[in-house]
CSV table of C-alpha atoms and ligand atoms in Angstrom, one decimal:
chain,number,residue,atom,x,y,z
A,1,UNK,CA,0.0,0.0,0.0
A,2,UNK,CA,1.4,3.3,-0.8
A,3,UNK,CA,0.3,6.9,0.9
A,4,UNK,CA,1.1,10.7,-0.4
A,5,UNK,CA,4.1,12.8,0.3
A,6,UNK,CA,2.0,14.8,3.1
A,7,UNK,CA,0.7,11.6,5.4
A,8,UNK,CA,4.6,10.2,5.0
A,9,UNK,CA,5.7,13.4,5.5
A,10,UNK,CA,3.4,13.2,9.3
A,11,UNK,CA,4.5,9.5,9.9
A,12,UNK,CA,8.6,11.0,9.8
A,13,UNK,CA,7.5,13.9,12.1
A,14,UNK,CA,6.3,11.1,14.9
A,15,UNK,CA,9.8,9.6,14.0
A,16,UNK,CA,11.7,12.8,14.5
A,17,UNK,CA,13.0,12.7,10.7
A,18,UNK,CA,12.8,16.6,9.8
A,19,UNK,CA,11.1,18.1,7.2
A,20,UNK,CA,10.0,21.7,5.9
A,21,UNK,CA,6.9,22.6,7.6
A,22,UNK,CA,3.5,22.1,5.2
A,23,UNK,CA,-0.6,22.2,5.1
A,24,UNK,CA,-2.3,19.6,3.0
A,25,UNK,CA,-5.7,21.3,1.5
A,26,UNK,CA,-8.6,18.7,0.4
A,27,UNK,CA,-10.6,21.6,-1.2
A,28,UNK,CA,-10.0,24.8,-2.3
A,29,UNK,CA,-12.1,26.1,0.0
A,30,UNK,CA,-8.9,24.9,2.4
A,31,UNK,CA,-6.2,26.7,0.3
A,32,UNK,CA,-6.0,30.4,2.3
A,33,UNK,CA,-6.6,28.7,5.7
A,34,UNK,CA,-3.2,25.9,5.0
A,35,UNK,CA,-1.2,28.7,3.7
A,36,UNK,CA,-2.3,31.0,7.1
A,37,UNK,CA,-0.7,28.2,8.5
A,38,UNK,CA,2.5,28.3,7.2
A,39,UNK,CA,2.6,32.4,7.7
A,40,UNK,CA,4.5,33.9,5.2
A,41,UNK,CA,5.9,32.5,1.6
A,42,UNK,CA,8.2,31.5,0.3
A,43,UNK,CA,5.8,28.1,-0.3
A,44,UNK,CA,6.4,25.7,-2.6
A,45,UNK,CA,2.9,23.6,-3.9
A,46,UNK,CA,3.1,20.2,-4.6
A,47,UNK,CA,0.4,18.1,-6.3
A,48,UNK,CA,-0.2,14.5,-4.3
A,49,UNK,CA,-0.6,11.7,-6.4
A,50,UNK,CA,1.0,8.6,-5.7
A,51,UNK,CA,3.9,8.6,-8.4
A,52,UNK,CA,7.2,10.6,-8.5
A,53,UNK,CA,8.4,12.8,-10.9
A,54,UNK,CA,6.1,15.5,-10.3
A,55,UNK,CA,8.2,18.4,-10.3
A,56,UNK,CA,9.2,17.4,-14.0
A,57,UNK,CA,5.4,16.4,-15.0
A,58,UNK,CA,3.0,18.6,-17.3
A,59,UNK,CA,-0.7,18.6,-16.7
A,60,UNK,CA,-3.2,17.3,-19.3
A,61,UNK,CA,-4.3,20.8,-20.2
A,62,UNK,CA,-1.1,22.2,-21.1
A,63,UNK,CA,0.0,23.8,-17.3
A,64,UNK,CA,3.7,22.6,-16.4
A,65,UNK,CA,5.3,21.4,-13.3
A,66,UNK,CA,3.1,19.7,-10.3
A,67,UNK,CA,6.0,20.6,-7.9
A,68,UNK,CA,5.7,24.7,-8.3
A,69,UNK,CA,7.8,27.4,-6.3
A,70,UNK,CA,5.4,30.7,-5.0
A,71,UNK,CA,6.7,33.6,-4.1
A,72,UNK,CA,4.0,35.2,-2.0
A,73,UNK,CA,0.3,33.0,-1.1
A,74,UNK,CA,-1.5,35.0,-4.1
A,75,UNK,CA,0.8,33.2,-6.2
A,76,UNK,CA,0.9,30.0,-4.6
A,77,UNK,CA,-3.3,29.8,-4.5
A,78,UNK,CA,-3.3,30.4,-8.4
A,79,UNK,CA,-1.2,27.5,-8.9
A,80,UNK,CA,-3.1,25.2,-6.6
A,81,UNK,CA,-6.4,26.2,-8.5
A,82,UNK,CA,-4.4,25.1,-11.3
A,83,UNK,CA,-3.5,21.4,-10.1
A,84,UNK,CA,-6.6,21.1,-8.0
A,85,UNK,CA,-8.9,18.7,-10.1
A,86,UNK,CA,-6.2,18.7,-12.9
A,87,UNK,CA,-4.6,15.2,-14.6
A,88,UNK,CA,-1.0,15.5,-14.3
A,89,UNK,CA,1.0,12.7,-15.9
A,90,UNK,CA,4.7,12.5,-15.0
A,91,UNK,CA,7.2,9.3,-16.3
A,92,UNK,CA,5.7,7.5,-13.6
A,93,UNK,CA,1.9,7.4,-14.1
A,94,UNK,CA,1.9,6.6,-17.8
A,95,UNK,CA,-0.1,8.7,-20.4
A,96,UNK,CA,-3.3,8.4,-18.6
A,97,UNK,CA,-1.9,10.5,-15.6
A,98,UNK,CA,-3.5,11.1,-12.6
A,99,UNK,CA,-5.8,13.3,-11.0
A,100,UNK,CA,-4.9,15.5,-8.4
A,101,UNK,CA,-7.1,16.1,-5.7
A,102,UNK,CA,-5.1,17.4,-2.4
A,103,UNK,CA,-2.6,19.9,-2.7
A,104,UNK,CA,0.1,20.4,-0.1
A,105,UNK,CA,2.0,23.1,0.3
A,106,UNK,CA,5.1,23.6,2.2
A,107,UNK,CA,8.0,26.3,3.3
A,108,UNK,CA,10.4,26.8,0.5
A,109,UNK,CA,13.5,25.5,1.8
A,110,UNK,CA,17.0,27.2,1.0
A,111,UNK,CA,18.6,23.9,-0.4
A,112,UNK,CA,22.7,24.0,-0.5
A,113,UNK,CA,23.1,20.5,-1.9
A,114,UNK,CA,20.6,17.7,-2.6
A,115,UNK,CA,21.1,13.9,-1.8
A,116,UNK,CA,18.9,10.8,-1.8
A,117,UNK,CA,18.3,8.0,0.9
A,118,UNK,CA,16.4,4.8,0.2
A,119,UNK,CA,15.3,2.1,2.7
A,120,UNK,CA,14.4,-0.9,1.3
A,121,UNK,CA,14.3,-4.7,1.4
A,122,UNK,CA,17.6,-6.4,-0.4
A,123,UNK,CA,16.3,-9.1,-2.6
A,124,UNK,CA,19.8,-11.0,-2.5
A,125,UNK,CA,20.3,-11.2,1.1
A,126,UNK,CA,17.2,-11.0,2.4
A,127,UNK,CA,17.9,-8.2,4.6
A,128,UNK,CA,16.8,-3.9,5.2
A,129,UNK,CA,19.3,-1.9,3.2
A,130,UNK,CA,20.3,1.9,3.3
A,131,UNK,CA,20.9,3.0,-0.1
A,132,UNK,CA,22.6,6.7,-0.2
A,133,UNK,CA,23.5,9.0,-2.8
A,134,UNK,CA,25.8,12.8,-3.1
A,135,UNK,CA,23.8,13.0,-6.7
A,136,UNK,CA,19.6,13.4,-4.9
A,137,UNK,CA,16.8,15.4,-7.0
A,138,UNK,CA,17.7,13.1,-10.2
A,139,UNK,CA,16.4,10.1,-11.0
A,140,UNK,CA,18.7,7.3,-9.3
A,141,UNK,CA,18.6,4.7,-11.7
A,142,UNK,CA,20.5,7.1,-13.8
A,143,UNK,CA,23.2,7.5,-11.0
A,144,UNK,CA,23.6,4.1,-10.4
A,145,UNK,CA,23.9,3.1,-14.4
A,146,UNK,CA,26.3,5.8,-15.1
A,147,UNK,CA,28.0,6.6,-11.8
A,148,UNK,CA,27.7,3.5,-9.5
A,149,UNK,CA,30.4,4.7,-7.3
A,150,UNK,CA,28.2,7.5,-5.8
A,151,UNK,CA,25.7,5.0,-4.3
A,152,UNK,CA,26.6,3.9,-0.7
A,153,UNK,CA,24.8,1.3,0.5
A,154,UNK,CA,24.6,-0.4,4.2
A,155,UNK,CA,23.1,-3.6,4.9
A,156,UNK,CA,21.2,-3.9,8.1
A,157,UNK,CA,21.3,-7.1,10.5
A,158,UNK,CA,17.6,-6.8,11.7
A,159,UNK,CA,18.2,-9.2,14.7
A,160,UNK,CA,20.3,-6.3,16.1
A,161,UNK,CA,19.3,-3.0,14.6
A,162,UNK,CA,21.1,-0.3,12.4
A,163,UNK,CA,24.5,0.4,14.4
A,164,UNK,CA,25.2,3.4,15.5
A,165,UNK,CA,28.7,3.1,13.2
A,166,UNK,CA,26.5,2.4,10.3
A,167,UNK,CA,24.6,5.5,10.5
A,168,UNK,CA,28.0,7.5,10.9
A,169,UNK,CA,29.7,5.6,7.7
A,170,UNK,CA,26.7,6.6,5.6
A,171,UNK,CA,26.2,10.4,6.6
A,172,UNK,CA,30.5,10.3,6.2
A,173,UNK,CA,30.5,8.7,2.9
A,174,UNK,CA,28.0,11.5,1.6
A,175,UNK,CA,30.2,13.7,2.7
A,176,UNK,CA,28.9,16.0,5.6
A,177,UNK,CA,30.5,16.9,8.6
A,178,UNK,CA,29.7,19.3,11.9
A,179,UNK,CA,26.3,19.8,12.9
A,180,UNK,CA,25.2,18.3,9.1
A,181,UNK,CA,27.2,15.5,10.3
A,182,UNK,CA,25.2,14.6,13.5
A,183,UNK,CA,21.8,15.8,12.3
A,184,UNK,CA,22.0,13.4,9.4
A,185,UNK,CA,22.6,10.6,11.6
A,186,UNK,CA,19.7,10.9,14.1
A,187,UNK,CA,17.9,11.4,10.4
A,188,UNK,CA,18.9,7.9,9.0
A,189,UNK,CA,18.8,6.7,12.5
A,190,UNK,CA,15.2,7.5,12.6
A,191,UNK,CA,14.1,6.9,9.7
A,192,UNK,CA,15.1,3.6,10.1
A,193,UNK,CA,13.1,2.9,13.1
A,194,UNK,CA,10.1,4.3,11.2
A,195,UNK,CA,10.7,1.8,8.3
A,196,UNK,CA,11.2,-1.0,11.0
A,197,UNK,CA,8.1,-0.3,13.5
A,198,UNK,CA,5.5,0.4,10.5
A,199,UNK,CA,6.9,-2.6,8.1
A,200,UNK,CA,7.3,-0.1,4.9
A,201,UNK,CA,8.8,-2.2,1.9
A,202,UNK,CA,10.1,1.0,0.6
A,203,UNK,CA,10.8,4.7,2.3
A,204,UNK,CA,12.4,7.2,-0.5
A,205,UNK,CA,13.8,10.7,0.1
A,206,UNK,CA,14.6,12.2,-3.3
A,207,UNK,CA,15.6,14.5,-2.3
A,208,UNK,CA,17.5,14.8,1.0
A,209,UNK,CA,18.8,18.4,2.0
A,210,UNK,CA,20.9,20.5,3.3
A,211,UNK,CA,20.0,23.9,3.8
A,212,UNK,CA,21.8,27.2,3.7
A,213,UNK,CA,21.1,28.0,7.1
A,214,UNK,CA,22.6,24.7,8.5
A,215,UNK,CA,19.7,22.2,8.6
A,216,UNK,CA,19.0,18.5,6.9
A,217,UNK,CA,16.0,18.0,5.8
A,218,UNK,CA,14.0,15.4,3.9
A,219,UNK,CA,12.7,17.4,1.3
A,220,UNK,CA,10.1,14.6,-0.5
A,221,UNK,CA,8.9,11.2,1.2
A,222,UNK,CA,7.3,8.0,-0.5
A,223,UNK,CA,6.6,5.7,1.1
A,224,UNK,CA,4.9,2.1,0.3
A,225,UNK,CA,4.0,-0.8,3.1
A,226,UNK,CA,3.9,-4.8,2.9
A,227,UNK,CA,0.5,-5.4,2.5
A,228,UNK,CA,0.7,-8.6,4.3
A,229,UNK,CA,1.5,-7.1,7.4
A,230,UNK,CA,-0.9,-4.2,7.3
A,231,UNK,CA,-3.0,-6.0,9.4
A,232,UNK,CA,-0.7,-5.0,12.8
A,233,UNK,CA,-1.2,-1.3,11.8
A,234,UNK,CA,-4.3,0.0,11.4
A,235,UNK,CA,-3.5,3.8,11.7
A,236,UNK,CA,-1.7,3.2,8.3
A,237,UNK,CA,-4.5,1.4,6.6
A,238,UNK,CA,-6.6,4.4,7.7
A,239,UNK,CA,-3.8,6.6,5.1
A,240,UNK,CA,-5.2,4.5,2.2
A,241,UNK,CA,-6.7,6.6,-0.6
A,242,UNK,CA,-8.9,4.8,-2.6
A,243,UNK,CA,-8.5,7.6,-5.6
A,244,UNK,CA,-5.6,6.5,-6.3
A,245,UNK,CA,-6.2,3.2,-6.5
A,246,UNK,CA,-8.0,1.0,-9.5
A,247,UNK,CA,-11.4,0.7,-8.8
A,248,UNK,CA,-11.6,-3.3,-9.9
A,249,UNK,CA,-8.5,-4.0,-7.8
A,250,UNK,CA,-10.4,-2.2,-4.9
A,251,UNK,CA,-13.5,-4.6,-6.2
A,252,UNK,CA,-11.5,-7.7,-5.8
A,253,UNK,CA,-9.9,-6.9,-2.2
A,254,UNK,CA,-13.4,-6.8,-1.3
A,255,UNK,CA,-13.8,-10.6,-2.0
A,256,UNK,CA,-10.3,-11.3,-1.3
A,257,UNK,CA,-9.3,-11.8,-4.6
A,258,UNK,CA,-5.7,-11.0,-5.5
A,259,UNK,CA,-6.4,-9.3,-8.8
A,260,UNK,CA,-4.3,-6.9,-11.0
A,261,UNK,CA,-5.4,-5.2,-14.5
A,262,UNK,CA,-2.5,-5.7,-16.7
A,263,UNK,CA,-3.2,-4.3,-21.0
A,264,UNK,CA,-4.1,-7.5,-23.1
A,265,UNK,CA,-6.9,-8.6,-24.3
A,266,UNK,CA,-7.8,-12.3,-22.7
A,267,UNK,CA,-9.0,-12.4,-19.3
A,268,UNK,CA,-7.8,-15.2,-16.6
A,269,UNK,CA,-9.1,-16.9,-13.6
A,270,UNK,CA,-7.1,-19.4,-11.8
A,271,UNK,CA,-6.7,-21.2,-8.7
A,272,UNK,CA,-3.2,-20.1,-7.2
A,273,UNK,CA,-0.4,-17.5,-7.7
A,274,UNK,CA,2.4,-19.9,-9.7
A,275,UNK,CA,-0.8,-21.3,-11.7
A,276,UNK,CA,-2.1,-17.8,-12.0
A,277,UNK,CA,1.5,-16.7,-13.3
A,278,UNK,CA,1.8,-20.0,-15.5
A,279,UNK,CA,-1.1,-19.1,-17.3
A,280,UNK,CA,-0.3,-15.5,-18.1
A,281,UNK,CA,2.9,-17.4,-19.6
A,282,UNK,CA,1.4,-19.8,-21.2
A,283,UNK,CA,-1.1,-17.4,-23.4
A,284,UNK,CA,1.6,-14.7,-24.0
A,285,UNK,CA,3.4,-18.3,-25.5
A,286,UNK,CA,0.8,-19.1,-28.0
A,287,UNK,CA,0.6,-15.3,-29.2
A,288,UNK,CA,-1.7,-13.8,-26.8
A,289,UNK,CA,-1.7,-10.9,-24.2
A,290,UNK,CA,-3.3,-11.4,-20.7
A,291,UNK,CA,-5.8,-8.9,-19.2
A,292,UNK,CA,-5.1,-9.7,-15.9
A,293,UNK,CA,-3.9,-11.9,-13.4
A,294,UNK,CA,-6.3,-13.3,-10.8
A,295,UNK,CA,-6.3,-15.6,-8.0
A,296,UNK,CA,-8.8,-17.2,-6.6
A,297,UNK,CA,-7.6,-18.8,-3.9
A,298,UNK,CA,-7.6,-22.3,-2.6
A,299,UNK,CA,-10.6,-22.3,-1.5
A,300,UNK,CA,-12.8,-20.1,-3.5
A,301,UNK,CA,-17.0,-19.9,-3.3
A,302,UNK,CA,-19.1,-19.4,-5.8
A,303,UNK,CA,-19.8,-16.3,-5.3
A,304,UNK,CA,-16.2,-15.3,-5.5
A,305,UNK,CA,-16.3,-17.1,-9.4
A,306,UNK,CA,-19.3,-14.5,-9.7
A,307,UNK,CA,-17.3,-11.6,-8.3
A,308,UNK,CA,-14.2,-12.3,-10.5
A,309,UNK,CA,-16.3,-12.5,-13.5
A,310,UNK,CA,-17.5,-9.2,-13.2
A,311,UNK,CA,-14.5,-7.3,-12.1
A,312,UNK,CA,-12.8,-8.8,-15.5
A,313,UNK,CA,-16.0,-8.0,-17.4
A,314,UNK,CA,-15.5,-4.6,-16.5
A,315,UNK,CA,-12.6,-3.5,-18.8
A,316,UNK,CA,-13.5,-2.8,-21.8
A,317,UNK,CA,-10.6,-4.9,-23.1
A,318,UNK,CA,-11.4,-8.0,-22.3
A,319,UNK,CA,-12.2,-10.3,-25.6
A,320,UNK,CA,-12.1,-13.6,-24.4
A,321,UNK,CA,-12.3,-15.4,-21.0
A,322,UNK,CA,-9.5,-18.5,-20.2
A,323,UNK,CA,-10.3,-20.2,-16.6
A,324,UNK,CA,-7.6,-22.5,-15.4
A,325,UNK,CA,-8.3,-24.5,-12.2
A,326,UNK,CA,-6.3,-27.2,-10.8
A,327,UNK,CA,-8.6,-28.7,-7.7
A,328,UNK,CA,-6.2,-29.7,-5.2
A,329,UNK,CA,-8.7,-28.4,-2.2
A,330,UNK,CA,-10.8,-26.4,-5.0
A,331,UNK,CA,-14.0,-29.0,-6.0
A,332,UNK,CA,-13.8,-28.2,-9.4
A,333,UNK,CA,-17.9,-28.4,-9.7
A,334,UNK,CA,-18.3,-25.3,-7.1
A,335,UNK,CA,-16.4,-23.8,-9.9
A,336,UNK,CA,-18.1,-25.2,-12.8
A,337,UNK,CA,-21.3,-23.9,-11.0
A,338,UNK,CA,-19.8,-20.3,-10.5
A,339,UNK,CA,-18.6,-20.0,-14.1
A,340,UNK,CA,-22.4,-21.2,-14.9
A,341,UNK,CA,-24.3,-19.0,-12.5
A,342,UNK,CA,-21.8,-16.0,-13.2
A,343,UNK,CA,-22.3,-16.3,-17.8
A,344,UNK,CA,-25.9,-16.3,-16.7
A,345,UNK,CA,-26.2,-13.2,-14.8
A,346,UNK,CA,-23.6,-11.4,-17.0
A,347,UNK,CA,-25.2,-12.3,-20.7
A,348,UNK,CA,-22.0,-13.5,-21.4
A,349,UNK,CA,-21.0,-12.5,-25.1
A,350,UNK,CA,-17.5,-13.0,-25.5
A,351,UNK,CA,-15.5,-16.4,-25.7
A,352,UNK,CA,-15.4,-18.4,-22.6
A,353,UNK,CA,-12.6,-21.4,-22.2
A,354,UNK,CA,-12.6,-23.5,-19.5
A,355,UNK,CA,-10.2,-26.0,-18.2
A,356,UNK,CA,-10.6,-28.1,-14.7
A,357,UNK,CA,-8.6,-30.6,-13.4
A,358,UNK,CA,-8.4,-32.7,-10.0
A,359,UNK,CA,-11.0,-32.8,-7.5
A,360,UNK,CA,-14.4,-33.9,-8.5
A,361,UNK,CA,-13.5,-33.0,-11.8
A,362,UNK,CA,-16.4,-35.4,-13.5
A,363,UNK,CA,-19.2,-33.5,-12.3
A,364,UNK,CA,-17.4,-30.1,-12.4
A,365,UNK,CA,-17.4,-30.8,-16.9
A,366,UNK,CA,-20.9,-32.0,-16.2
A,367,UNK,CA,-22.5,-29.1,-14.8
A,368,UNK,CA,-20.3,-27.3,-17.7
A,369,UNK,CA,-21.9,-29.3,-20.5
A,370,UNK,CA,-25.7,-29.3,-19.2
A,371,UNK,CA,-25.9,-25.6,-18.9
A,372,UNK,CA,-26.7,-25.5,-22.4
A,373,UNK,CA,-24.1,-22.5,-22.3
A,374,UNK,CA,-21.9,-21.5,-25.2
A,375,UNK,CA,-18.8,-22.6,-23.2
A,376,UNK,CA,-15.4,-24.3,-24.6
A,377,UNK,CA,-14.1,-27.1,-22.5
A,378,UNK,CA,-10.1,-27.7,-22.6
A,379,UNK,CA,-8.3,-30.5,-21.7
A,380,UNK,CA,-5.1,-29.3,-20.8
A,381,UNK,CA,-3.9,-26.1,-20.4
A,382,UNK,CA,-1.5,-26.0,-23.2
A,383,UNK,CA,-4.9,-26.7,-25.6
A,384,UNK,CA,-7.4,-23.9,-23.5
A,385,UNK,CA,-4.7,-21.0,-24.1
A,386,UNK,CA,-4.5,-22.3,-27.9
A,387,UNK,CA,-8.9,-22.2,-28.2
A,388,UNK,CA,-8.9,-18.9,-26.1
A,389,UNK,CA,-6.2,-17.1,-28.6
A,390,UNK,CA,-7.5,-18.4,-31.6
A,391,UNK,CA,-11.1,-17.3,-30.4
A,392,UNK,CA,-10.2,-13.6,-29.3
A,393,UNK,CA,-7.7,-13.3,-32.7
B,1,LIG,P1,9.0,14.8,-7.4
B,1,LIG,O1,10.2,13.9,-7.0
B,1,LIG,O2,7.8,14.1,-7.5
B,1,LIG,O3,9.3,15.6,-8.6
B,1,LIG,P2,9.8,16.6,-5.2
B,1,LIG,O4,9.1,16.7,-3.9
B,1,LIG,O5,11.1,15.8,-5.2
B,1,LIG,O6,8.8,15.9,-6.3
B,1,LIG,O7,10.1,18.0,-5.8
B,1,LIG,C1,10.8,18.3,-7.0
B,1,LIG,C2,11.9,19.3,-6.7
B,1,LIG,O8,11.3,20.5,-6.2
B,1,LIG,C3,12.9,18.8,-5.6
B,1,LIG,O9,13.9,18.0,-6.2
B,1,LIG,C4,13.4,20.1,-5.1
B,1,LIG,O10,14.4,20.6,-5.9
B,1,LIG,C5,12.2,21.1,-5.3
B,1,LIG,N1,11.4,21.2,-4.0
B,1,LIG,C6,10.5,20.4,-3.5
B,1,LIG,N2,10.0,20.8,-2.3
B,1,LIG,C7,10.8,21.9,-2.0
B,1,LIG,C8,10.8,22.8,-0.9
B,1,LIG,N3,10.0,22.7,0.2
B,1,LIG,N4,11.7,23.8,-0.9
B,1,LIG,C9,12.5,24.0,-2.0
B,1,LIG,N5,12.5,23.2,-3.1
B,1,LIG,C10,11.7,22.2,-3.1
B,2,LIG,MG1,11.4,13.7,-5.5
């Protein structure tokens, strides 16, 4: 689950992570009150959407930059009127963009140099990992492609903490001393804590600051959490903003269905993560393009068949339907009878191929056949993604 610059921007706060002082207005009707707030300008307004690359995006009616500096609150109001209800697409959100509907605005900081600091989860070793950077405000994939030797990075043993020396090394390597120095590691010392305590998969400052008048702040904040573990932290889930979220993978987590819209053209249904996977590699083999992946579960209802079939019904790219169910715990009928109930109640009018295996199997093709419905049966999976492709081509 991800949340916007301004709730992150709280969370580090609590932690004692420093940032710029800021207002986040819902409405416009909140604009002169937040910038009261702040007293006097310089203020800098930022859009909050949950993608980076803001400061560099253009809005869909022409207006530039969703990261704007204001000299006085005049100013600063006539650019949030601008981003307030406003689709601003940045290399992040793809062409579609995204609507912004809180703006937050913040004390311009006097920056002397910009940095970055990462926390995330090392893939390799399994462990937290501190990623730093003397080159922040730029994209870091750049950094580390063409100068790799600028990223610092410092694994974390979690049985025992980030060490005191570890913060020290990092806030050394980027170069600081004095007062920078020592503010930088109670920042990366907190910060850590915060990433720890919550269970964020990823906290990104992009940039990190120094200021001309001797401070270290962190300038932007994104932040993203497991979702697995959300369930110990119900402050965060009350962050969630559904806006930003795609309504029919909103849809599914009502039914516990782990479902996300990808851009192709044949819709799946399956029984299990790797099978779920699998299947998306076995169409995109025979020269299709998935819609989606979706699983089920292990033990899904009938009413969760229903539920899918709707939620994929509802993009309007969807030319064909592939199920793919092996019943290990599944009983392939209750299935079979979801799949019959859920073409019933939708009219279905596009191709529908269905292949069960395992459990109960028998009666799950009989219910299948005896619906009378216009609805391929496959044998194995290799020959439903073959009918399915040739049906949508
Ligand atoms: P994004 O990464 O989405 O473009 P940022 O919050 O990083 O958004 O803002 C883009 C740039 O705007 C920053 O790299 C920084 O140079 C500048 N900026 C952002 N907030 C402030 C601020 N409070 N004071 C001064 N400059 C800022
Ligand atoms: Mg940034």
């Amino acid at each position: 689950m991800n949340i916007h610059e301004y709730q992150a921007k709280a969370l580090f706060e609590k932690y004692g992570v420093a940032v710029p002082k800021g207002m986040a207005a819902r409405s416009p009707s909140e604009f002169d009150s937040a910038l009261t707030a702040l007293d006097h300008g310089p203020f800098v307004v930022k859009s909050q959407i949950h993608a980076g690359g803001r400061g560099k995006g253009t809005f869909t009616d022409g207006f530039k930059g969703g990261v704007k500096f204001a000299k006085s609150k005049a100013e600063a109001i006539e650019f949030a009127n601008k981003m307030y209800g406003n689709t601003l697409v940045t290399a992040q959100t793809g062409p579609a963009g995204r609507k912004v509907q809180t703006i937050y605005f913040t004390k311009a900081a006097d920056i002397a140099k910009e940095y970055y600091l990462a926390i995330l989860l090392d893939r390799a070793t399994s462990l937290p990992v501190i990623v730093a950077s003397t080159e922040g405000g730029v994209e870091i994939e750049k950094v580390a492609h063409e100068t790799p030797e600028k990223i610092f990075k410092i694994l974390v043993d979690p049985a025992v903490g980030l060490q005191g020396y570890q913060a020290r090394q990092l806030a050394f390597q980027l170069g600081l001393s004095g007062d920078h120095f020592k503010q930088a590691v109670k920042l990366i010392t907190n910060l850590y804590r915060m990433a720890w305590e919550t269970d964020a998969s990823m906290v990104e400052v992009n940039p990190l600051i120094t200021t001309t008048d001797g401070q270290v702040l962190a300038l932007d904040a994104k932040v993203s959490f497991d979702d697995n573990a959300l369930f110990r932290h119900p402050d965060i889930v009350a962050l969630r903003d559904l806006n930003e979220e795609d309504p029919k993978e909103i849809e599914a987590s009502k039914f516990s269905l782990s479902y996300i819209a990808l851009d192709g053209n044949i819709a799946c249904l399956v029984n299990g993560a790797g099978l779920a996977m699998s299947t998306m590699d076995i169409i995109k083999h025979f020269g299709g393009n998935p819609a989606n992946f979706l699983d089920v579960g292990g033990g899904a209802t009938k009413d969760q068949v229903q539920a899918a079939f709707r939620i994929i019904l509802t993009d309007p790219n969807v030319k064909g339907i592939m199920v793919n169910i092996f019943g290990g715990i599944m009983d392939c009928n209750t299935i079979a009878n979801g799949v019959v109930a859920a073409t019933r109640e939708l009219g279905l009018t596009i191709p529908l191929v269905v292949r069960l295996e395992g459990n109960n199997v028998a009666a799950g093709k009989q219910t299948l056949a005896e619906s009378g419905l216009a609805i391929e049966s496959a044998d194995s999976m290799a020959d439903a993604a073959q009918k399915i492709v040739r049906l949508v081509a």
